Amino acid sequence: MSDILETGGEQLLAALRHVLEGKGIATTDEIQERMAVTDAANPGQGARMVAKAWVDPAYRRAMLQDGAAAAEAIGIPMRGMPPLGVLENTPETHHLVVCTLCSCYPRAVLGYPPFWFKSAAYRARAVRDPRGLLAEFGTLIAPDRKLRVIDSTADYRWMVLPMRPAGTEGSSESELASLVREGDMIGVTVPAMRALQGEKR
Amino acid sequence: MTDLASDDPRRAMHDMGGVMKFMCEPVDVEAHALTAFDREVDALRQILGMKKVMGVDELRRGIEAIPEADYLRLGYYQRWIRSITDNLLRKGVVSEAELRAALEQAK
Amino acid sequence: MSEALAAGSRIKVRDDWPEARGPCHIRTPHYLRGRNGVVLRRLGSFPNPEDLAFALPAAVLPLYHVAFRRADIWPDVTTDDELLVEIYQHWLEPA
């Protein structure tokens, strides 16, 4: 059996799809539909949750209590998805999410995990050298601020609720959402005023 | 930063937290777009999960069984399709003869 | 450990290495084996992935969010930084 597993991935996929289609286990239509559903999940979803939490204290409390329910409350499909936990950054504590064993990622609200999240360097260094790792993303955490690294190993998925950037007091909820990037909700970066200032993301 | 505990020889190779040989490796922070292959493998895995043919824990066990040299060489979804194939063969969902015939036909 | 753990319980992660004994699938990272931590809260109960990975019937186990001081794991760490990790009850014993 082992030599067949050495076959190139593209050929294995084509052959498996052919056999599974014949057995009615995974048809082309089903795969197309799944791809469309999966592609629809993206960091804009998580960003909407973050922006709402910044302007609506009741929503923020609900989100910290049960991320999945809070996602569903604003129309993000969570059926069949793992529970979602939300960790809030504060002036005292910054959170960083990693999965050292594989690549567990809050896909329902952020979409596919990015390349760096799946890399050996990220997985190894996030727990051992988190501040050095963050510096590579351009993020500096003050030495007296606590860093909490979440190793996402099991049945929950975790996202970070970043702090609202200074200078956004007059911003609308949708403007706020446009400030929040993928990495801000994993904790490798922090949102800033850049988008509103017209700076390139 | 010498610390034997973080490089315990008993650890499995995918269990990468704190492993010293990656400490000096910079993180590639650039975005890499997924290919059609990547997205199809991802979708296939989801369908197999939803139909209870094969679960995500089985996917992971299969990935973790890949020899280290191959694990580090293969792309993310290349590992997935290898594990999916391994699992479907083991479970008898697909026979080796069926798979070989399909591979042959595609040549 | 079979009794439910309250928030604040001091625990030790079992210093066990199933991967040295044969094929397995475990969710307890190597760097936590034998380390002391504090239960932050219970996250509910889930079927044991160690069995699901082999398509075996899986017992439903309590899952906890456990906090560790990074300095307790790696002595050169000089900050107050923490690790938060999900760990199933059968990996925890009293500290």
Short mmCIF file of C-alpha atoms in Angstrom, two decimals:
data_model
loop_
_atom_site.label_atom_id
_atom_site.label_comp_id
_atom_site.label_asym_id
_atom_site.label_seq_id
_atom_site.Cartn_x
_atom_site.Cartn_y
_atom_site.Cartn_z
CA MET A 1 0.00 0.00 0.00
CA SER A 2 2.83 2.37 0.81
CA ASP A 3 4.04 2.98 -2.74
CA ILE A 4 0.61 4.21 -3.83
CA LEU A 5 0.82 6.90 -1.14
CA GLU A 6 4.01 8.18 -2.78
CA THR A 7 1.96 9.17 -5.84
CA GLY A 8 1.79 12.92 -6.47
CA GLY A 9 -1.04 14.70 -4.69
CA GLU A 10 -2.69 16.01 -7.86
CA GLN A 11 -2.89 12.50 -9.32
CA LEU A 12 -4.17 11.03 -6.06
CA LEU A 13 -6.87 13.70 -5.87
CA ALA A 14 -7.99 13.11 -9.47
CA ALA A 15 -8.09 9.33 -8.98
CA LEU A 16 -9.90 9.53 -5.64
CA ARG A 17 -12.43 11.97 -7.04
CA HIS A 18 -13.12 9.58 -9.91
CA VAL A 19 -13.60 6.58 -7.59
CA LEU A 20 -15.63 8.50 -4.99
CA GLU A 21 -17.84 10.02 -7.68
CA GLY A 22 -18.56 6.51 -8.96
CA LYS A 23 -19.56 5.42 -5.47
CA GLY A 24 -21.72 8.51 -4.94
CA ILE A 25 -19.65 9.51 -1.88
CA ALA A 26 -18.37 12.84 -3.19
CA THR A 27 -19.71 14.15 -6.46
CA THR A 28 -18.33 17.04 -8.46
CA ASP A 29 -21.39 19.11 -7.59
CA GLU A 30 -20.90 18.47 -3.89
CA ILE A 31 -17.25 19.47 -4.07
CA GLN A 32 -18.10 22.65 -5.98
CA GLU A 33 -20.76 23.53 -3.44
CA ARG A 34 -18.43 22.92 -0.49
CA MET A 35 -15.73 25.06 -2.09
CA ALA A 36 -18.19 27.90 -2.54
CA VAL A 37 -19.38 27.67 1.08
CA THR A 38 -15.81 27.52 2.38
CA ASP A 39 -14.64 30.41 0.21
CA ALA A 40 -17.45 32.54 1.65
CA ALA A 41 -15.94 32.46 5.15
CA ASN A 42 -13.35 35.22 5.39
CA PRO A 43 -11.74 37.63 7.88
CA GLY A 44 -14.43 40.20 7.07
CA GLN A 45 -16.81 38.05 9.15
CA GLY A 46 -14.64 38.18 12.27
CA ALA A 47 -14.01 41.88 11.65
CA ARG A 48 -17.75 42.55 11.77
CA MET A 49 -17.93 40.85 15.16
CA VAL A 50 -14.99 42.87 16.47
CA ALA A 51 -16.43 46.19 15.28
CA LYS A 52 -19.80 45.40 16.81
CA ALA A 53 -18.16 44.47 20.10
CA TRP A 54 -16.37 47.84 20.10
CA VAL A 55 -19.61 49.82 19.80
CA ASP A 56 -22.07 47.57 21.64
CA PRO A 57 -21.12 46.57 25.24
CA ALA A 58 -23.90 43.95 25.45
CA TYR A 59 -22.66 42.31 22.25
CA ARG A 60 -19.09 42.39 23.57
CA ARG A 61 -20.16 40.57 26.74
CA ALA A 62 -22.12 37.99 24.75
CA MET A 63 -19.18 37.46 22.39
CA LEU A 64 -16.74 36.83 25.26
CA GLN A 65 -19.25 34.41 26.76
CA ASP A 66 -19.99 32.42 23.60
CA GLY A 67 -18.27 33.35 20.35
CA ALA A 68 -20.31 30.96 18.21
CA ALA A 69 -23.64 32.35 19.42
CA ALA A 70 -22.37 35.89 18.85
CA ALA A 71 -21.28 34.98 15.32
CA GLU A 72 -24.66 33.43 14.56
CA ALA A 73 -26.40 36.50 15.96
CA ILE A 74 -24.98 38.57 13.08
CA GLY A 75 -25.66 35.96 10.42
CA ILE A 76 -22.37 34.03 10.27
CA PRO A 77 -23.13 30.33 9.62
CA MET A 78 -21.81 28.21 12.51
CA ARG A 79 -23.69 24.96 12.00
CA GLY A 80 -21.36 21.98 12.20
CA MET A 81 -18.50 24.22 13.30
CA PRO A 82 -16.50 23.74 16.52
CA PRO A 83 -17.27 26.01 19.50
CA LEU A 84 -15.67 29.44 19.24
CA GLY A 85 -13.94 31.09 22.18
CA VAL A 86 -13.01 34.79 22.17
CA LEU A 87 -10.12 36.25 24.18
CA GLU A 88 -10.03 39.97 24.78
CA ASN A 89 -6.87 42.06 24.58
CA THR A 90 -6.57 44.69 27.31
CA PRO A 91 -3.92 47.26 28.29
CA GLU A 92 -2.57 44.57 30.65
CA THR A 93 -2.74 41.47 28.44
CA HIS A 94 -2.15 40.61 24.78
CA HIS A 95 -3.28 37.27 23.31
CA LEU A 96 -1.66 35.23 20.55
CA VAL A 97 -3.17 32.06 19.03
CA VAL A 98 -1.20 29.12 17.63
CA CYS A 99 -1.81 25.43 16.99
CA THR A 100 1.51 23.69 17.64
CA LEU A 101 0.16 20.25 16.69
CA CYS A 102 -1.42 21.12 13.33
CA SER A 103 -3.37 24.16 12.20
CA CYS A 104 -6.62 24.57 14.20
CA TYR A 105 -7.99 27.95 13.14
CA PRO A 106 -11.30 29.78 13.65
CA ARG A 107 -12.29 29.12 10.05
CA ALA A 108 -15.97 29.95 10.47
CA VAL A 109 -15.12 33.59 11.18
CA LEU A 110 -11.70 34.01 9.51
CA GLY A 111 -11.74 31.62 6.56
CA TYR A 112 -8.85 29.39 5.48
CA PRO A 113 -5.77 29.58 7.74
CA PRO A 114 -2.99 31.69 6.22
CA PHE A 115 0.30 30.17 5.11
CA TRP A 116 2.30 31.48 8.07
CA PHE A 117 -0.13 30.00 10.61
CA LYS A 118 0.54 26.52 9.19
CA SER A 119 4.34 26.91 9.02
CA ALA A 120 6.75 24.98 11.24
CA ALA A 121 8.49 28.22 12.26
CA TYR A 122 5.26 29.78 13.52
CA ARG A 123 4.10 26.62 15.30
CA ALA A 124 7.46 26.11 17.02
CA ARG A 125 8.24 29.71 17.93
CA ALA A 126 4.84 31.02 19.07
CA VAL A 127 5.15 29.20 22.40
CA ARG A 128 8.94 29.46 22.85
CA ASP A 129 9.82 32.87 21.39
CA PRO A 130 6.49 34.69 21.06
CA ARG A 131 7.85 38.20 21.43
CA GLY A 132 10.57 37.60 18.84
CA LEU A 133 7.96 36.12 16.52
CA LEU A 134 5.62 39.08 16.99
CA ALA A 135 8.48 41.46 16.17
CA GLU A 136 8.69 39.79 12.74
CA PHE A 137 5.08 40.82 12.20
CA GLY A 138 6.02 44.35 13.29
CA THR A 139 4.25 43.98 16.63
CA LEU A 140 6.05 45.01 19.80
CA ILE A 141 4.53 44.13 23.16
CA ALA A 142 5.81 46.19 26.11
CA PRO A 143 7.91 44.05 28.48
CA ASP A 144 5.58 44.75 31.41
CA ARG A 145 2.48 43.73 29.45
CA LYS A 146 1.48 40.11 29.89
CA LEU A 147 1.47 37.94 26.78
CA ARG A 148 -0.84 34.96 26.79
CA VAL A 149 -0.21 32.36 24.11
CA ILE A 150 -3.13 30.08 23.32
CA ASP A 151 -2.06 26.70 21.99
CA SER A 152 -5.24 25.62 20.21
CA THR A 153 -4.96 21.86 20.51
CA ALA A 154 -8.44 20.43 20.88
CA ASP A 155 -12.12 21.04 20.30
CA TYR A 156 -12.42 24.82 20.60
CA ARG A 157 -11.34 27.42 18.11
CA TRP A 158 -10.04 30.74 19.38
CA MET A 159 -10.10 34.30 18.11
CA VAL A 160 -8.74 37.47 19.66
CA LEU A 161 -10.85 40.56 20.29
CA PRO A 162 -8.29 43.32 19.74
CA MET A 163 -8.36 46.70 21.45
CA ARG A 164 -10.11 49.50 19.61
CA PRO A 165 -7.47 51.81 18.14
CA ALA A 166 -7.15 55.33 19.51
CA GLY A 167 -8.57 58.07 17.32
CA THR A 168 -11.56 56.08 16.11
CA GLU A 169 -14.12 57.71 18.42
CA GLY A 170 -16.12 59.15 15.54
CA SER A 171 -15.89 56.08 13.28
CA SER A 172 -18.95 54.11 12.21
CA GLU A 173 -19.23 50.38 12.82
CA SER A 174 -18.48 49.58 9.18
CA GLU A 175 -15.45 51.90 9.18
CA LEU A 176 -14.22 50.15 12.31
CA ALA A 177 -14.69 46.74 10.69
CA SER A 178 -12.55 47.88 7.76
CA LEU A 179 -9.64 48.47 10.16
CA VAL A 180 -9.56 44.88 11.42
CA ARG A 181 -7.33 42.41 9.61
CA GLU A 182 -6.93 38.65 9.81
CA GLY A 183 -3.74 38.82 11.91
CA ASP A 184 -5.36 41.19 14.44
CA MET A 185 -7.83 38.43 15.36
CA ILE A 186 -5.01 35.88 15.88
CA GLY A 187 -2.89 38.40 17.77
CA VAL A 188 0.12 38.67 15.44
CA THR A 189 -0.79 42.27 14.63
CA VAL A 190 -2.96 45.00 16.15
CA PRO A 191 -5.46 47.18 14.35
CA ALA A 192 -4.50 50.77 13.68
CA MET A 193 -6.03 53.79 11.99
CA ARG A 194 -4.16 53.00 8.76
CA ALA A 195 -7.14 52.18 6.55
CA LEU A 196 -9.08 55.29 7.48
CA GLN A 197 -5.96 57.33 6.85
CA GLY A 198 -5.85 55.85 3.38
CA GLU A 199 -2.62 53.99 4.04
CA LYS A 200 -2.19 50.80 2.06
CA ARG A 201 -3.09 47.71 4.05
CA MET B 1 18.47 28.82 24.85
CA THR B 2 19.64 25.27 25.43
CA ASP B 3 16.87 23.32 27.04
CA LEU B 4 16.60 19.59 26.76
CA ALA B 5 12.94 19.55 27.83
CA SER B 6 11.81 21.31 24.68
CA ASP B 7 13.51 18.76 22.44
CA ASP B 8 12.55 15.56 24.18
CA PRO B 9 13.49 12.71 21.85
CA ARG B 10 10.19 11.01 22.62
CA ARG B 11 8.17 13.80 21.02
CA ALA B 12 6.39 13.11 17.71
CA MET B 13 7.69 15.16 14.80
CA HIS B 14 4.44 17.08 14.24
CA ASP B 15 4.43 18.15 17.91
CA MET B 16 6.42 21.28 17.11
CA GLY B 17 5.88 23.65 20.03
CA GLY B 18 9.22 25.05 21.21
CA VAL B 19 11.33 22.75 19.04
CA MET B 20 14.80 24.26 18.88
CA LYS B 21 15.62 23.50 15.26
CA PHE B 22 12.92 25.96 14.13
CA MET B 23 13.88 28.78 16.51
CA CYS B 24 16.11 30.59 14.03
CA GLU B 25 13.76 30.07 11.09
CA PRO B 26 12.01 33.32 10.14
CA VAL B 27 8.25 33.18 9.58
CA ASP B 28 7.16 33.72 5.99
CA VAL B 29 4.51 36.35 6.63
CA GLU B 30 3.56 36.80 2.96
CA ALA B 31 0.11 35.76 1.76
CA HIS B 32 0.12 32.62 -0.41
CA ALA B 33 -3.02 32.16 -2.49
CA LEU B 34 -4.57 28.70 -2.34
CA THR B 35 -4.61 26.68 -5.56
CA ALA B 36 -7.61 24.85 -7.01
CA PHE B 37 -5.96 21.64 -5.76
CA ASP B 38 -5.79 23.01 -2.19
CA ARG B 39 -9.43 24.07 -2.19
CA GLU B 40 -10.63 20.79 -3.70
CA VAL B 41 -8.77 18.71 -1.12
CA ASP B 42 -10.20 20.90 1.64
CA ALA B 43 -13.72 20.49 0.26
CA LEU B 44 -13.33 16.73 -0.17
CA ARG B 45 -12.17 16.38 3.46
CA GLN B 46 -15.22 18.30 4.65
CA ILE B 47 -17.59 16.12 2.63
CA LEU B 48 -16.01 12.94 3.99
CA GLY B 49 -16.47 14.36 7.49
CA MET B 50 -20.09 15.41 6.97
CA LYS B 51 -20.92 11.97 5.57
CA LYS B 52 -19.15 10.26 8.49
CA VAL B 53 -16.84 8.45 6.10
CA MET B 54 -13.75 9.80 7.82
CA GLY B 55 -13.33 12.30 10.67
CA VAL B 56 -10.86 15.13 11.20
CA ASP B 57 -9.09 13.17 13.95
CA GLU B 58 -8.48 10.38 11.46
CA LEU B 59 -7.14 12.93 8.99
CA ARG B 60 -4.73 14.17 11.62
CA ARG B 61 -3.61 10.69 12.64
CA GLY B 62 -2.85 9.97 8.99
CA ILE B 63 -0.87 13.20 8.63
CA GLU B 64 1.07 12.44 11.79
CA ALA B 65 1.99 9.01 10.40
CA ILE B 66 3.83 10.55 7.43
CA PRO B 67 7.59 10.06 7.82
CA GLU B 68 9.30 13.29 8.96
CA ALA B 69 11.29 13.90 5.78
CA ASP B 70 8.10 13.66 3.70
CA TYR B 71 6.09 15.71 6.22
CA LEU B 72 8.52 18.61 6.01
CA ARG B 73 8.85 18.36 2.23
CA LEU B 74 5.18 18.05 1.32
CA GLY B 75 2.86 21.05 1.08
CA TYR B 76 0.01 21.35 3.54
CA TYR B 77 -2.72 19.92 1.31
CA GLN B 78 -0.32 17.35 -0.16
CA ARG B 79 -0.17 15.93 3.37
CA TRP B 80 -3.95 16.01 3.55
CA ILE B 81 -4.55 14.08 0.32
CA ARG B 82 -1.96 11.51 1.37
CA SER B 83 -3.72 11.03 4.70
CA ILE B 84 -7.16 10.92 3.07
CA THR B 85 -5.93 8.24 0.65
CA ASP B 86 -4.31 6.27 3.49
CA ASN B 87 -7.52 6.40 5.55
CA LEU B 88 -9.89 5.48 2.71
CA LEU B 89 -7.71 2.49 1.79
CA ARG B 90 -7.42 1.34 5.41
CA LYS B 91 -11.14 1.62 5.94
CA GLY B 92 -11.91 -0.19 2.72
CA VAL B 93 -13.94 2.75 1.40
CA VAL B 94 -11.73 2.56 -1.68
CA SER B 95 -9.77 -0.53 -2.68
CA GLU B 96 -6.20 -0.40 -3.85
CA ALA B 97 -7.25 -1.99 -7.16
CA GLU B 98 -9.88 0.72 -7.75
CA LEU B 99 -7.39 3.44 -6.98
CA ARG B 100 -4.67 1.94 -9.19
CA ALA B 101 -7.16 1.59 -12.06
CA ALA B 102 -8.20 5.23 -11.69
CA LEU B 103 -4.56 6.35 -11.57
CA GLU B 104 -3.83 4.29 -14.68
CA GLN B 105 -6.82 5.68 -16.53
CA ALA B 106 -5.80 9.25 -15.77
CA LYS B 107 -2.34 8.80 -17.33
CA MET C 1 -8.27 12.07 37.46
CA SER C 2 -11.98 11.33 37.34
CA GLU C 3 -13.60 14.06 39.44
CA ALA C 4 -14.54 17.32 37.74
CA LEU C 5 -12.01 20.06 38.35
CA ALA C 6 -13.03 23.48 39.61
CA ALA C 7 -11.55 26.71 38.28
CA GLY C 8 -8.39 27.47 40.22
CA SER C 9 -7.45 23.80 40.75
CA ARG C 10 -3.71 23.20 40.66
CA ILE C 11 -2.86 20.33 38.37
CA LYS C 12 0.06 18.50 36.89
CA VAL C 13 0.00 17.19 33.34
CA ARG C 14 0.76 13.46 33.27
CA ASP C 15 4.37 12.76 32.34
CA ASP C 16 3.36 10.10 29.88
CA TRP C 17 4.71 9.46 26.38
CA PRO C 18 2.28 7.27 24.41
CA GLU C 19 4.11 8.18 21.19
CA ALA C 20 7.10 6.19 22.46
CA ARG C 21 4.92 3.09 22.72
CA GLY C 22 3.38 2.93 19.25
CA PRO C 23 0.86 4.53 16.90
CA CYS C 24 -1.30 7.08 18.69
CA HIS C 25 -2.96 10.47 18.29
CA ILE C 26 -2.77 12.80 21.27
CA ARG C 27 -3.60 16.45 21.87
CA THR C 28 -1.35 17.14 24.84
CA PRO C 29 1.77 18.95 23.54
CA HIS C 30 5.11 17.42 24.51
CA TYR C 31 6.35 20.57 26.24
CA LEU C 32 3.60 20.32 28.89
CA ARG C 33 4.21 16.75 30.05
CA GLY C 34 4.95 16.69 33.75
CA ARG C 35 4.34 20.46 34.07
CA ASN C 36 2.23 22.23 36.69
CA GLY C 37 -0.64 24.52 35.77
CA VAL C 38 -3.92 25.98 37.00
CA VAL C 39 -7.38 25.19 35.65
CA LEU C 40 -8.92 28.36 34.23
CA ARG C 41 -12.32 26.90 33.38
CA ARG C 42 -14.08 23.88 32.03
CA LEU C 43 -14.82 24.06 28.31
CA GLY C 44 -17.44 21.34 28.17
CA SER C 45 -17.12 17.67 27.25
CA PHE C 46 -16.01 16.11 23.99
CA PRO C 47 -15.42 12.62 22.59
CA ASN C 48 -11.83 11.54 23.16
CA PRO C 49 -9.89 12.32 19.94
CA GLU C 50 -7.34 9.65 20.86
CA ASP C 51 -10.03 7.09 20.00
CA LEU C 52 -11.79 9.02 17.23
CA ALA C 53 -8.46 9.09 15.37
CA PHE C 54 -8.68 5.31 15.02
CA ALA C 55 -12.44 5.30 14.35
CA LEU C 56 -12.99 3.65 17.75
CA PRO C 57 -15.91 4.32 20.11
CA ALA C 58 -14.85 7.36 22.12
CA ALA C 59 -15.67 8.21 25.73
CA VAL C 60 -16.93 11.75 26.29
CA LEU C 61 -14.39 13.57 28.46
CA PRO C 62 -14.33 16.92 30.24
CA LEU C 63 -12.05 19.44 28.56
CA TYR C 64 -10.36 22.24 30.51
CA HIS C 65 -8.56 25.44 29.66
CA VAL C 66 -5.39 25.24 31.70
CA ALA C 67 -2.94 28.11 32.30
CA PHE C 68 0.82 27.57 32.61
CA ARG C 69 3.58 30.07 33.37
CA ARG C 70 6.02 30.03 30.50
CA ALA C 71 8.84 30.53 33.03
CA ASP C 72 7.86 27.24 34.70
CA ILE C 73 8.42 25.43 31.41
CA TRP C 74 11.44 27.29 30.08
CA PRO C 75 13.70 28.65 32.84
CA ASP C 76 15.21 31.41 30.68
CA VAL C 77 11.81 33.15 30.34
CA THR C 78 11.92 36.35 32.40
CA THR C 79 8.46 37.76 31.66
CA ASP C 80 5.13 36.95 33.30
CA ASP C 81 3.88 35.38 30.09
CA GLU C 82 1.39 32.53 30.14
CA LEU C 83 0.25 29.65 27.99
CA LEU C 84 -3.41 28.64 27.77
CA VAL C 85 -3.97 25.12 26.52
CA GLU C 86 -7.02 22.86 26.20
CA ILE C 87 -6.38 19.59 28.01
CA TYR C 88 -8.65 16.57 28.50
CA GLN C 89 -9.28 15.40 32.03
CA HIS C 90 -7.46 12.07 31.73
CA TRP C 91 -4.19 13.94 31.19
CA LEU C 92 -4.50 15.86 34.47
CA GLU C 93 -3.52 14.80 37.98
CA PRO C 94 -3.39 16.74 41.26
CA ALA C 95 -0.29 18.91 41.57
#
